[in-house]
Coordinates of C-alpha atoms in Angstrom, one line a residue:
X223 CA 90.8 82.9 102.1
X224 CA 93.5 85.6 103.1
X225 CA 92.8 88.2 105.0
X226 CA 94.4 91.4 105.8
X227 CA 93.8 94.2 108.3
X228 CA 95.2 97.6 108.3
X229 CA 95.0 99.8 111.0
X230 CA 94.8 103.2 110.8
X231 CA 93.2 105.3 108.0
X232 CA 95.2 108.1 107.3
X233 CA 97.4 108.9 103.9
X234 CA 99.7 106.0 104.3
X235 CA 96.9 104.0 105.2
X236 CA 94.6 104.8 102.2
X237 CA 97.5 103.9 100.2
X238 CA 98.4 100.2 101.9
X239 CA 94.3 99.3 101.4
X240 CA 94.6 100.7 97.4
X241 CA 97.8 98.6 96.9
X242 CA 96.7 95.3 98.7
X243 CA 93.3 95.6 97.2
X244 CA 95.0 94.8 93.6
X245 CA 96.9 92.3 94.9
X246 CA 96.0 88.8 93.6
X247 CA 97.1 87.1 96.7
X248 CA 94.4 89.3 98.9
X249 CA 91.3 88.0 99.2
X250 CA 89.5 90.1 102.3
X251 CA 90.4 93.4 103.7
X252 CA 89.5 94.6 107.2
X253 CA 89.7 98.4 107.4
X254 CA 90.2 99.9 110.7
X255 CA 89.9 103.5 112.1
X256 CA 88.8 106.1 114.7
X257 CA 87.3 107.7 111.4
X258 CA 85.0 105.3 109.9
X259 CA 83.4 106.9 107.4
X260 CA 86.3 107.9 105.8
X261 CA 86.6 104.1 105.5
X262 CA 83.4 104.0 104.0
X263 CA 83.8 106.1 101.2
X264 CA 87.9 104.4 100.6
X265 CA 85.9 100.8 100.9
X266 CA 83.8 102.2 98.0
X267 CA 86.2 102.4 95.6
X268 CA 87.9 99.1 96.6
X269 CA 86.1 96.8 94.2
X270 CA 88.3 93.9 93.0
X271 CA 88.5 92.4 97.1
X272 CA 85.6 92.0 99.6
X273 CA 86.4 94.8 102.1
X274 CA 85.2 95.2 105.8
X275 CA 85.3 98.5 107.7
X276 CA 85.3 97.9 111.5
X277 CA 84.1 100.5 114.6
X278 CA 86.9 101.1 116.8
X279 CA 87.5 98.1 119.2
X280 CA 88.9 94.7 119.3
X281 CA 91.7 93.8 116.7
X282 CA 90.3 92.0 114.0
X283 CA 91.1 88.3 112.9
X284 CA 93.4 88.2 110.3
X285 CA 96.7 86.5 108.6
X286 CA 97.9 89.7 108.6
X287 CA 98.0 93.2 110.7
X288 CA 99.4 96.2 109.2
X289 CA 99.9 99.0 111.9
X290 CA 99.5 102.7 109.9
X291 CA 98.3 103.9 112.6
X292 CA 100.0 107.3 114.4
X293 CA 102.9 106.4 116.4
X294 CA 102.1 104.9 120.0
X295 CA 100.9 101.6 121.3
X296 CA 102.2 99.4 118.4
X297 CA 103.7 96.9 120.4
X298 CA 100.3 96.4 122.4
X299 CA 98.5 96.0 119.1
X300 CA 101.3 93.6 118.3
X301 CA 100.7 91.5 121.1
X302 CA 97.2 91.5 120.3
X303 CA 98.0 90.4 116.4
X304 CA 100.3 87.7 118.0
X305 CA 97.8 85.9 120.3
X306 CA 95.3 85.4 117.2
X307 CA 98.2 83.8 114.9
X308 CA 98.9 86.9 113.0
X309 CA 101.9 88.4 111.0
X310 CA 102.4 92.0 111.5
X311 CA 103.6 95.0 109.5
X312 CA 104.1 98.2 111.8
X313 CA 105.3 101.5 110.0
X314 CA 106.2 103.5 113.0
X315 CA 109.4 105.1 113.0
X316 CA 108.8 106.3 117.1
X317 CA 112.2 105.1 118.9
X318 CA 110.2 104.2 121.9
X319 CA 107.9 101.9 119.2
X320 CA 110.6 100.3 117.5
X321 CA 112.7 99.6 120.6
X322 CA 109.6 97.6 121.8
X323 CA 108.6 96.0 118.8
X324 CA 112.1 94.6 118.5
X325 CA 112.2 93.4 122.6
X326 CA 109.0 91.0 121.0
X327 CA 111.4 88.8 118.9
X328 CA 111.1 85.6 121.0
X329 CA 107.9 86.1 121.3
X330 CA 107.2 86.7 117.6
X331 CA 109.9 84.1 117.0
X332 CA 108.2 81.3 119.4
X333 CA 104.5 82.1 117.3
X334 CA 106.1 81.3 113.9
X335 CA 105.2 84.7 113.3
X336 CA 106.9 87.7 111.8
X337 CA 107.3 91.6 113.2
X338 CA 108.6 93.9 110.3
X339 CA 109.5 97.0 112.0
X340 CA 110.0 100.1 110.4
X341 CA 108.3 99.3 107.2
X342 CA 107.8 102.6 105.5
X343 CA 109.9 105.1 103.7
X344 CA 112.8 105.9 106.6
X345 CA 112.9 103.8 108.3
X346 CA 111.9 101.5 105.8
X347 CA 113.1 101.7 102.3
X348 CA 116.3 103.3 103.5
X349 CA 117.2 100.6 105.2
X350 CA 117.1 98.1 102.2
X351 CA 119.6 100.9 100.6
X352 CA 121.9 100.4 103.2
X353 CA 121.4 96.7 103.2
X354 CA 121.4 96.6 99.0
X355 CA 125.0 99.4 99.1
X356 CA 126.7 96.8 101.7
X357 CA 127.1 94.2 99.4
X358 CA 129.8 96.2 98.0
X359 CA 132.1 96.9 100.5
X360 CA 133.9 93.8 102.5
X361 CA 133.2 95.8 105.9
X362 CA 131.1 98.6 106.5
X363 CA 132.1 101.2 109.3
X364 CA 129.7 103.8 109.1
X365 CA 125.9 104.2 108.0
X366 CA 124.5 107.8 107.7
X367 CA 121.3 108.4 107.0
X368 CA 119.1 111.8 105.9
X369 CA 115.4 112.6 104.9
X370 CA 113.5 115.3 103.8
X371 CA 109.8 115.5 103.2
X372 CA 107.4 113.9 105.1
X373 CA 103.8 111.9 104.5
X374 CA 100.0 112.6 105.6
X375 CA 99.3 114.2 108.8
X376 CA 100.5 112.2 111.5
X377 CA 103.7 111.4 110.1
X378 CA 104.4 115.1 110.0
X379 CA 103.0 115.7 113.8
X380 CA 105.3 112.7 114.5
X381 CA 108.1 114.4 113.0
X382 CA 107.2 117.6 114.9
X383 CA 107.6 116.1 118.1
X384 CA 110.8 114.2 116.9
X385 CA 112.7 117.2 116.5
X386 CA 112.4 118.3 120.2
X387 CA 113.5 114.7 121.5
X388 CA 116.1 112.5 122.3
X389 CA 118.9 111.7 118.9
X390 CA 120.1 107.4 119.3
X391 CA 122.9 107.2 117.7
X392 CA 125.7 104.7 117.5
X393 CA 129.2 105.7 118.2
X394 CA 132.2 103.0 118.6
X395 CA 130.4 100.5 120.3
X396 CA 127.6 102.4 122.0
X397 CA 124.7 104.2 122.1
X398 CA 125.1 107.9 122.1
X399 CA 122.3 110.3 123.1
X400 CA 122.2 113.6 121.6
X401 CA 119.7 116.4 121.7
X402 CA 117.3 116.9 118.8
X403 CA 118.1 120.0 116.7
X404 CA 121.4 119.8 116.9
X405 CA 123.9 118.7 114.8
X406 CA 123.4 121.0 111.6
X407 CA 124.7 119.2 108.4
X408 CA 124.3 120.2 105.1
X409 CA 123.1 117.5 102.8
X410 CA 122.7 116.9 99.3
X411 CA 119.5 115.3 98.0
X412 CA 118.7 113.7 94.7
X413 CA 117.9 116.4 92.2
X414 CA 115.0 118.3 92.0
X415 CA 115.6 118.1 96.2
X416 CA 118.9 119.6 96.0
X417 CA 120.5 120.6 99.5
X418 CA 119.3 121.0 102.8
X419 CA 120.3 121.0 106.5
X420 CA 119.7 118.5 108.2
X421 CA 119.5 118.1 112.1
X422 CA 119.4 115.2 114.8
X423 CA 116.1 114.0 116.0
X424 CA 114.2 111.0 118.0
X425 CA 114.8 108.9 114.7
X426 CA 114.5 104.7 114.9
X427 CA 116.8 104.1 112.0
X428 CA 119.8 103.3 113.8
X429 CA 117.7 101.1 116.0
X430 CA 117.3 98.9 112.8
X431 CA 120.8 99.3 111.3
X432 CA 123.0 98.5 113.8
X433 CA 122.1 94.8 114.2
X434 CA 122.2 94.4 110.5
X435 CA 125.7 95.3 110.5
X436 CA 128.5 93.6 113.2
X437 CA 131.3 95.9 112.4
X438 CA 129.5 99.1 112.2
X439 CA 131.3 101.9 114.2
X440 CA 129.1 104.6 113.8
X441 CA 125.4 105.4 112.2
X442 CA 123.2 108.0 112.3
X443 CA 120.3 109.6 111.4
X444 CA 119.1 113.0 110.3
X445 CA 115.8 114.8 109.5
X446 CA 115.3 118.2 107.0
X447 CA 114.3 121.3 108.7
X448 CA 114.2 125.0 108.5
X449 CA 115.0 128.2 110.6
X450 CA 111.3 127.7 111.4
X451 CA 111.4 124.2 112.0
X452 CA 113.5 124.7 115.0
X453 CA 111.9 128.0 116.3
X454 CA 108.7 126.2 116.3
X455 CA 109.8 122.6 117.4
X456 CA 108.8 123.2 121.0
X457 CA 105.6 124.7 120.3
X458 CA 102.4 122.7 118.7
X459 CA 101.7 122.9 114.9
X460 CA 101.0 126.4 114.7
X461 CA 99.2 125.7 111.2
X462 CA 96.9 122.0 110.1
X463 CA 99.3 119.8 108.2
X464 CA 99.0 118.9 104.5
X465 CA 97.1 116.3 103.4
X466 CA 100.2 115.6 101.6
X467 CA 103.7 116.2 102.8
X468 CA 104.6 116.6 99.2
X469 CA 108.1 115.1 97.2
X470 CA 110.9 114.1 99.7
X471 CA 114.0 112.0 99.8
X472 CA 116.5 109.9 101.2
X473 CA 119.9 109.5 101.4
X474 CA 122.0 106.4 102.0
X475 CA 125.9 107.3 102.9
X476 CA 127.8 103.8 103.6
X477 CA 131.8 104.3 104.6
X478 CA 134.1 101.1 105.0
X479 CA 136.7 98.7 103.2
X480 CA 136.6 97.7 99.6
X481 CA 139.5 95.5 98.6
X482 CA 141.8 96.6 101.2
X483 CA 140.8 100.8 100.7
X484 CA 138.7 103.2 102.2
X485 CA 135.3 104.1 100.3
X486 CA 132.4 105.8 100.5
X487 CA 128.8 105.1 98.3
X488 CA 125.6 107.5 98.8
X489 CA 122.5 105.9 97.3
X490 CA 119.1 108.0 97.2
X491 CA 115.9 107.8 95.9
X492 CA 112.9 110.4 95.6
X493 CA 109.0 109.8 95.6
X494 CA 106.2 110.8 97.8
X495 CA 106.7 109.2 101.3
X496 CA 103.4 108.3 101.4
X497 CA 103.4 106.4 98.7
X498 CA 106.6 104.8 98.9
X499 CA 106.3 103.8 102.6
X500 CA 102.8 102.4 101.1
X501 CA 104.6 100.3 99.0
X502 CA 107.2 99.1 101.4
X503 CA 104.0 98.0 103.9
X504 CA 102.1 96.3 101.3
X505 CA 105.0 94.3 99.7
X506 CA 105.9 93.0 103.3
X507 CA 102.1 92.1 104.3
X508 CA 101.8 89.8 100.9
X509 CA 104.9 88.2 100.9
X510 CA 103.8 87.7 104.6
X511 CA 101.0 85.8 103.6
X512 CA 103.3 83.6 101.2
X513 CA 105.4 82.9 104.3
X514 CA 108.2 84.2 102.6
X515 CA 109.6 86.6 105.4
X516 CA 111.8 85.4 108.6
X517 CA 110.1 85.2 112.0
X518 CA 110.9 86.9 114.6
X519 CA 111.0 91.1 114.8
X520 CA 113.2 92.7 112.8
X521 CA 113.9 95.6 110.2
X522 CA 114.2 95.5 106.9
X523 CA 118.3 96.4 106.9
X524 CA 118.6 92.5 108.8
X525 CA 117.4 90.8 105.6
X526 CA 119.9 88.4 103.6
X527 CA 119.2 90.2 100.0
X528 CA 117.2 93.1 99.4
X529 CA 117.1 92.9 96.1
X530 CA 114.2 91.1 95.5
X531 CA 112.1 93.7 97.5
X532 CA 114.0 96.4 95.7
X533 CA 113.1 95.1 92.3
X534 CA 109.2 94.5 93.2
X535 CA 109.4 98.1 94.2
X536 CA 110.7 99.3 91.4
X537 CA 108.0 97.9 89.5
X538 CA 105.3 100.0 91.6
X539 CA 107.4 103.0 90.7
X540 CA 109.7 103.4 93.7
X541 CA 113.3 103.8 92.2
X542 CA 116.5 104.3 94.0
X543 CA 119.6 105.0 92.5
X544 CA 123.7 105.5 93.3
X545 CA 124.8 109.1 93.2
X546 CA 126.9 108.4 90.8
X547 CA 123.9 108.2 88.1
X548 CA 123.8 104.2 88.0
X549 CA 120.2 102.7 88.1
X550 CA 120.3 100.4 90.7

């Protein structure tokens, strides 16, 4: 019987239970959460899988661990996974999260266990565009990424507090790093998103990109944001966040080398980052449990052909597509 836990009980993680619930390869899901009655009334409506709602405390035996949980202590819950023989799925997008997760790779590599890190929307599904636009060019030189819109709650208090930290980005060789809210570029979104500025923050996607790509000379990441945004980025949430964060976006820019010239390709896609980054988490936990996905801790830009994952995404209604107009 397979079994699979996720962690964390907010928008994203409502989502992961709903989509792994109708998978046919699921047989068990344990719900956990700080907030378990909300649990209660998701495990409810959940009625093609036997479901489990656990109180807050010891991690849960399971095949696989999915981590929706705020960012924060994944890499201690990943430890925890790893000691009872579990795969895990984390969707944090905190640097300090990521960096840890990937430091785990012998470790993860060692259980015959995989770490997908970054699995949601950016980082996440942006990195498969940058993966999916490579295989175009002979070299790529430069990765650039930029979002706009966010999830449920925590992934917009996450945001919030990514704005006022520390940018990683990789310049000619090294790290390089810059203070959030600076930067100020003026990106173009898929329609209806149109433009928007766009502004350093404490983002993880370069984290994941650069070992994907050996001849990479610069990438860098970049978040939406307001005149507000900024004024208020030092301050808490002055107002409760959305349930929903609404439509958003991302935006894939990949420079390099076709057949001797210099190119560029943007790729973008729009949906609800919930329930894309949903998708992205629940695709990686069942091909998990078909043993389908590398060991070791890594991102989803390190993978040998996206595709695949692209075209099962698709079919749950998360598109992508070159700026150009041509359906990937």
């Amino acid at each position: 019987m397979s079994t699979v836990a996720v962690i964390g009980a907010g928008a994203v993680g409502q989502r992961i239970a709903r989509q792994l619930a109708s998978r046919p390869d699921v047989d068990r899901l344990v719900l956990g959460s700080r907030h378990t009655a909300r649990l209660r009334g998701l495990a409810a409506q959940l009625l093609d899988v036997d479901v489990e709602v656990l109180e807050p405390g010891a991690l849960p035996e399971a095949d696989v661990v999915v981590l929706s949980l705020p960012s924060g202590g994944h890499a201690a819950l990943a430890e925890k996974a790893l000691d009872r023989r579990a795969h895990v799925v984390s969707l944090s997008g905190a640097v300090t999260d990521v960096e840890q997760l990937l430091e785990m790779n012998k470790r993860a590599t060692n259980a015959r266990r995989s770490i997908v890190v970054g699995a949601g929307f950016s980082p996440g599904y942006s990195c498969l565009l940058a993966r999916h636009g490579a295989a175009r060019f002979d070299v790529v030189t430069e990765v650039h990424i930029a979002r706009v819109g966010t999830g449920g709650p925590a992934c917009q208090r996450q945001l919030h507090r990514a704005r006022t930290g520390t940018s990683v980005d990789w310049r000619d060789g090294q790290w390089r790093r810059r203070r959030g809210g600076s930067g100020r570029e003026l990106v173009w979104f898929p329609d209806p998103l149109g433009a928007h500025d766009c502004y350093r923050a404490a983002l993880a996607d370069a984290l994941l990109l650069v070992p994907a790509f050996s001849d990479v000379e610069r990438v860098t990441a970049r978040v939406a944001g307001t005149r507000r945004d900024r004024l208020t980025a030092m301050l808490p949430m002055l107002r409760p966040p959305h349930p929903e964060g609404g439509p958003g976006g991302v935006r894939v820019e990949l420079r390099g080398r076709r057949d001797g010239r210099h190119c560029t390709d943007v790729l973008g896609v729009i949906d609800h980052p919930s329930a894309a980054a949903a998708a992205v988490a629940a695709t990686a936990a069942s091909w998990a449990l078909a043993d389908e996905l590398p060991t070791g801790a890594w991102g989803l830009g390190m993978l040998d052909d996206p595709l695949p994952w692209l075209s099962e995404l698709a079919e749950r209604g998360v598109r992508a597509a070159a700026y150009e107009g041509a359906r990937l």
